[in-house]
PDB file of C-alpha atoms in Angstrom:
ATOM      1  CA  UNK A  24      37.685 193.320 -76.688  1.00  0.00           C
ATOM      2  CA  UNK A  25      38.326 192.251 -80.324  1.00  0.00           C
ATOM      3  CA  UNK A  26      37.882 188.476 -79.232  1.00  0.00           C
ATOM      4  CA  UNK A  27      34.111 189.295 -79.234  1.00  0.00           C
ATOM      5  CA  UNK A  28      33.992 190.392 -82.837  1.00  0.00           C
ATOM      6  CA  UNK A  29      31.857 188.334 -85.219  1.00  0.00           C
ATOM      7  CA  UNK A  30      34.845 187.427 -87.147  1.00  0.00           C
ATOM      8  CA  UNK A  31      36.310 185.239 -84.352  1.00  0.00           C
ATOM      9  CA  UNK A  32      33.281 182.966 -84.427  1.00  0.00           C
ATOM     10  CA  UNK A  33      34.243 181.506 -87.709  1.00  0.00           C
ATOM     11  CA  UNK A  34      35.186 177.892 -86.881  1.00  0.00           C
ATOM     12  CA  UNK A  35      38.129 176.346 -88.541  1.00  0.00           C
ATOM     13  CA  UNK A  36      37.873 173.532 -90.917  1.00  0.00           C
ATOM     14  CA  UNK A  37      36.905 170.198 -89.500  1.00  0.00           C
ATOM     15  CA  UNK A  38      35.367 171.853 -86.466  1.00  0.00           C
ATOM     16  CA  UNK A  39      32.624 169.332 -85.285  1.00  0.00           C
ATOM     17  CA  UNK A  40      29.228 171.112 -84.994  1.00  0.00           C
ATOM     18  CA  UNK A  41      28.107 168.933 -82.171  1.00  0.00           C
ATOM     19  CA  UNK A  42      30.324 170.961 -79.863  1.00  0.00           C
ATOM     20  CA  UNK A  43      27.828 173.944 -80.045  1.00  0.00           C
ATOM     21  CA  UNK A  44      24.769 172.253 -78.402  1.00  0.00           C
ATOM     22  CA  UNK A  45      26.126 171.704 -75.210  1.00  0.00           C
ATOM     23  CA  UNK A  46      27.211 175.275 -74.856  1.00  0.00           C
ATOM     24  CA  UNK A  47      23.835 176.491 -75.848  1.00  0.00           C
ATOM     25  CA  UNK A  48      22.233 174.160 -73.335  1.00  0.00           C
ATOM     26  CA  UNK A  49      24.618 175.152 -70.831  1.00  0.00           C
ATOM     27  CA  UNK A  50      23.594 178.987 -71.150  1.00  0.00           C
ATOM     28  CA  UNK A  51      19.822 177.958 -71.216  1.00  0.00           C
ATOM     29  CA  UNK A  52      20.319 175.908 -68.072  1.00  0.00           C
ATOM     30  CA  UNK A  53      21.793 179.174 -66.504  1.00  0.00           C
ATOM     31  CA  UNK A  54      19.205 181.664 -67.727  1.00  0.00           C
ATOM     32  CA  UNK A  55      16.389 179.124 -67.041  1.00  0.00           C
ATOM     33  CA  UNK A  56      16.868 179.837 -63.417  1.00  0.00           C
ATOM     34  CA  UNK A  57      14.072 182.553 -63.940  1.00  0.00           C
ATOM     35  CA  UNK A  58      11.541 179.650 -63.844  1.00  0.00           C
ATOM     36  CA  UNK A  59      12.521 178.836 -60.415  1.00  0.00           C
ATOM     37  CA  UNK A  60      11.049 182.065 -58.948  1.00  0.00           C
ATOM     38  CA  UNK A  61       8.319 179.942 -57.051  1.00  0.00           C
ATOM     39  CA  UNK A  62      11.083 178.495 -54.878  1.00  0.00           C
ATOM     40  CA  UNK A  63      11.782 181.995 -53.474  1.00  0.00           C
ATOM     41  CA  UNK A  64       8.533 183.930 -53.680  1.00  0.00           C
ATOM     42  CA  UNK A  65       7.417 183.226 -50.193  1.00  0.00           C
ATOM     43  CA  UNK A  66      10.605 184.243 -48.483  1.00  0.00           C
ATOM     44  CA  UNK A  67      10.445 187.442 -50.623  1.00  0.00           C
ATOM     45  CA  UNK A  68       6.643 187.891 -49.527  1.00  0.00           C
ATOM     46  CA  UNK A  69       7.907 187.693 -45.673  1.00  0.00           C
ATOM     47  CA  UNK A  70      11.068 189.713 -46.288  1.00  0.00           C
ATOM     48  CA  UNK A  71       9.206 192.625 -47.920  1.00  0.00           C
ATOM     49  CA  UNK A  72       5.986 192.262 -45.888  1.00  0.00           C
ATOM     50  CA  UNK A  73       3.947 192.563 -49.136  1.00  0.00           C
ATOM     51  CA  UNK A  74       1.426 190.429 -51.055  1.00  0.00           C
ATOM     52  CA  UNK A  75       2.360 187.364 -53.251  1.00  0.00           C
ATOM     53  CA  UNK A  76       1.105 189.483 -56.491  1.00  0.00           C
ATOM     54  CA  UNK A  77       3.510 192.116 -55.633  1.00  0.00           C
ATOM     55  CA  UNK A  78       6.493 189.723 -55.667  1.00  0.00           C
ATOM     56  CA  UNK A  79       4.944 187.743 -58.751  1.00  0.00           C
ATOM     57  CA  UNK A  80       5.312 191.012 -60.620  1.00  0.00           C
ATOM     58  CA  UNK A  81       9.040 190.695 -60.636  1.00  0.00           C
ATOM     59  CA  UNK A  82       8.967 187.525 -62.796  1.00  0.00           C
ATOM     60  CA  UNK A  83       6.341 189.160 -64.945  1.00  0.00           C
ATOM     61  CA  UNK A  84       8.636 192.098 -65.612  1.00  0.00           C
ATOM     62  CA  UNK A  85      11.385 189.539 -66.354  1.00  0.00           C
ATOM     63  CA  UNK A  86       9.537 187.432 -69.032  1.00  0.00           C
ATOM     64  CA  UNK A  87       8.040 190.528 -70.611  1.00  0.00           C
ATOM     65  CA  UNK A  88      11.520 192.144 -71.159  1.00  0.00           C
ATOM     66  CA  UNK A  89      12.688 188.569 -72.432  1.00  0.00           C
ATOM     67  CA  UNK A  90      10.210 189.016 -75.262  1.00  0.00           C
ATOM     68  CA  UNK A  91      10.656 192.570 -75.811  1.00  0.00           C
ATOM     69  CA  UNK A  92      14.612 192.537 -75.755  1.00  0.00           C
ATOM     70  CA  UNK A  93      14.336 189.480 -78.088  1.00  0.00           C
ATOM     71  CA  UNK A  94      12.265 191.282 -80.377  1.00  0.00           C
ATOM     72  CA  UNK A  95      14.101 194.613 -80.242  1.00  0.00           C
ATOM     73  CA  UNK A  96      17.631 193.465 -80.456  1.00  0.00           C
ATOM     74  CA  UNK A  97      16.901 190.433 -82.733  1.00  0.00           C
ATOM     75  CA  UNK A  98      18.732 192.277 -85.752  1.00  0.00           C
ATOM     76  CA  UNK A  99      21.427 193.423 -83.464  1.00  0.00           C
ATOM     77  CA  UNK A 100      22.104 189.966 -82.510  1.00  0.00           C
ATOM     78  CA  UNK A 101      22.524 188.843 -86.189  1.00  0.00           C
ATOM     79  CA  UNK A 102      24.730 191.757 -87.015  1.00  0.00           C
ATOM     80  CA  UNK A 103      27.276 191.537 -84.023  1.00  0.00           C
ATOM     81  CA  UNK A 104      27.119 187.882 -83.543  1.00  0.00           C
ATOM     82  CA  UNK A 105      26.975 185.376 -80.547  1.00  0.00           C
ATOM     83  CA  UNK A 106      30.042 186.470 -78.532  1.00  0.00           C
ATOM     84  CA  UNK A 107      29.139 190.207 -78.156  1.00  0.00           C
ATOM     85  CA  UNK A 108      25.597 189.003 -77.488  1.00  0.00           C
ATOM     86  CA  UNK A 109      26.345 186.657 -75.044  1.00  0.00           C
ATOM     87  CA  UNK A 110      28.843 189.103 -73.353  1.00  0.00           C
ATOM     88  CA  UNK A 111      25.964 191.696 -73.366  1.00  0.00           C
ATOM     89  CA  UNK A 112      23.483 188.943 -71.890  1.00  0.00           C
ATOM     90  CA  UNK A 113      25.826 187.951 -69.189  1.00  0.00           C
ATOM     91  CA  UNK A 114      26.456 191.658 -68.169  1.00  0.00           C
ATOM     92  CA  UNK A 115      22.852 192.390 -67.981  1.00  0.00           C
ATOM     93  CA  UNK A 116      22.001 189.118 -66.109  1.00  0.00           C
ATOM     94  CA  UNK A 117      24.770 189.749 -63.584  1.00  0.00           C
ATOM     95  CA  UNK A 118      23.930 193.429 -63.133  1.00  0.00           C
ATOM     96  CA  UNK A 119      20.173 192.487 -62.674  1.00  0.00           C
ATOM     97  CA  UNK A 120      21.119 190.016 -59.942  1.00  0.00           C
ATOM     98  CA  UNK A 121      23.402 192.592 -58.164  1.00  0.00           C
ATOM     99  CA  UNK A 122      20.682 195.303 -58.273  1.00  0.00           C
ATOM    100  CA  UNK A 123      18.134 192.930 -57.080  1.00  0.00           C
ATOM    101  CA  UNK A 124      20.283 191.799 -54.179  1.00  0.00           C
ATOM    102  CA  UNK A 125      20.772 195.388 -53.217  1.00  0.00           C
ATOM    103  CA  UNK A 126      17.047 195.766 -53.289  1.00  0.00           C
ATOM    104  CA  UNK A 127      16.688 192.891 -51.161  1.00  0.00           C
ATOM    105  CA  UNK A 128      19.424 194.136 -48.731  1.00  0.00           C
ATOM    106  CA  UNK A 129      17.802 197.526 -48.409  1.00  0.00           C
ATOM    107  CA  UNK A 130      14.294 196.584 -48.417  1.00  0.00           C
ATOM    108  CA  UNK A 131      13.561 198.197 -51.702  1.00  0.00           C
ATOM    109  CA  UNK A 132      11.326 196.148 -53.722  1.00  0.00           C
ATOM    110  CA  UNK A 133      11.404 198.587 -56.685  1.00  0.00           C
ATOM    111  CA  UNK A 134      15.253 197.876 -57.011  1.00  0.00           C
ATOM    112  CA  UNK A 135      14.281 194.097 -57.360  1.00  0.00           C
ATOM    113  CA  UNK A 136      11.710 195.147 -60.131  1.00  0.00           C
ATOM    114  CA  UNK A 137      14.459 197.132 -61.804  1.00  0.00           C
ATOM    115  CA  UNK A 138      17.293 194.759 -61.349  1.00  0.00           C
ATOM    116  CA  UNK A 139      16.001 191.145 -61.474  1.00  0.00           C
ATOM    117  CA  UNK A 140      12.942 192.171 -63.583  1.00  0.00           C
ATOM    118  CA  UNK A 141      13.820 194.638 -66.033  1.00  0.00           C
ATOM    119  CA  UNK A 142      17.636 194.499 -66.546  1.00  0.00           C
ATOM    120  CA  UNK A 143      17.813 190.917 -65.824  1.00  0.00           C
ATOM    121  CA  UNK A 144      14.987 190.396 -68.165  1.00  0.00           C
ATOM    122  CA  UNK A 145      16.913 191.955 -71.020  1.00  0.00           C
ATOM    123  CA  UNK A 146      19.712 189.668 -70.160  1.00  0.00           C
ATOM    124  CA  UNK A 147      17.317 186.779 -70.627  1.00  0.00           C
ATOM    125  CA  UNK A 148      16.199 187.890 -73.868  1.00  0.00           C
ATOM    126  CA  UNK A 149      19.575 188.239 -75.240  1.00  0.00           C
ATOM    127  CA  UNK A 150      20.682 185.041 -73.904  1.00  0.00           C
ATOM    128  CA  UNK A 151      17.638 182.975 -75.131  1.00  0.00           C
ATOM    129  CA  UNK A 152      17.929 184.254 -78.570  1.00  0.00           C
ATOM    130  CA  UNK A 153      21.640 184.018 -79.337  1.00  0.00           C
ATOM    131  CA  UNK A 154      22.173 180.323 -78.711  1.00  0.00           C
ATOM    132  CA  UNK A 155      18.859 179.393 -80.669  1.00  0.00           C
ATOM    133  CA  UNK A 156      19.999 181.654 -83.549  1.00  0.00           C
ATOM    134  CA  UNK A 157      23.434 180.117 -83.547  1.00  0.00           C
ATOM    135  CA  UNK A 158      22.174 176.416 -83.422  1.00  0.00           C
ATOM    136  CA  UNK A 159      19.841 176.842 -86.290  1.00  0.00           C
ATOM    137  CA  UNK A 160      22.691 178.274 -88.383  1.00  0.00           C
ATOM    138  CA  UNK A 161      24.896 175.219 -87.237  1.00  0.00           C
ATOM    139  CA  UNK A 162      21.991 172.794 -87.977  1.00  0.00           C
ATOM    140  CA  UNK A 163      20.085 173.940 -90.962  1.00  0.00           C
ATOM    141  CA  UNK A 164      19.342 170.175 -91.903  1.00  0.00           C
ATOM    142  CA  UNK A 165      17.701 169.582 -88.237  1.00  0.00           C
ATOM    143  CA  UNK A 166      16.237 172.861 -87.142  1.00  0.00           C
ATOM    144  CA  UNK A 167      13.873 171.321 -84.689  1.00  0.00           C
ATOM    145  CA  UNK A 168      16.480 169.145 -82.905  1.00  0.00           C
ATOM    146  CA  UNK A 169      18.748 172.318 -82.632  1.00  0.00           C
ATOM    147  CA  UNK A 170      16.177 174.667 -81.123  1.00  0.00           C
ATOM    148  CA  UNK A 171      14.836 171.643 -79.080  1.00  0.00           C
ATOM    149  CA  UNK A 172      18.195 171.105 -77.534  1.00  0.00           C
ATOM    150  CA  UNK A 173      18.395 174.848 -76.448  1.00  0.00           C
ATOM    151  CA  UNK A 174      14.817 175.150 -75.233  1.00  0.00           C
ATOM    152  CA  UNK A 175      15.309 171.884 -73.088  1.00  0.00           C
ATOM    153  CA  UNK A 176      17.852 173.839 -71.201  1.00  0.00           C
ATOM    154  CA  UNK A 177      15.830 176.985 -70.663  1.00  0.00           C
ATOM    155  CA  UNK A 178      13.029 174.561 -69.061  1.00  0.00           C
ATOM    156  CA  UNK A 179      15.493 172.476 -67.356  1.00  0.00           C
ATOM    157  CA  UNK A 180      16.953 175.525 -65.538  1.00  0.00           C
ATOM    158  CA  UNK A 181      14.261 175.553 -62.956  1.00  0.00           C
ATOM    159  CA  UNK A 182      15.069 172.013 -62.047  1.00  0.00           C
ATOM    160  CA  UNK A 183      18.730 172.589 -61.303  1.00  0.00           C
TER     161      UNK A 183
END
C-alpha cells in the first residue's frame, strides 16, 4: 500500500491547484451527512422504543469524537499526509456505518453509539482535517477561500 505514502502526494510541475478544491468539497459533502441526523431520528426512536434524547446522543458522540480525533491525530495527519489520513478516515467512517447498521438490525442501541458515534466520529475528524490542511497548503495566498470551500461541503452534506 505504498501508493498511500506521503511521497506520492507531490504534484508534478504544471499541476493545477484548482483540481484540489473539488476533491475536498466532495469529501466534506460525504462526511457532512452527519448533520442530517434529524432526518432519521424519529424512525430510530420508534425502532428502539426509546427517547429522542437517547437517539440524540448518537450525534453528540460523533461530533465530540470529530473534535477529539482532530486534536489527537492532527500531528499524525501532518506526518503521514492526506492519502493515509483519508484512507483511515474512510475505513473508520465505513466501519462505523456497518457497526451502526448491525446495532439497528439487532436492536442494540449501544452498537449504534459505538459504530456511528465513536468509530464513525473518528472518521469524521480525520476526514474533516485532512482536506482543510491540504487546501491551506495549496492556497497559502487565499486561506479563507480554501477553508471556506471545504467547510461549505461539510455544511452542504446535510442538504444532499
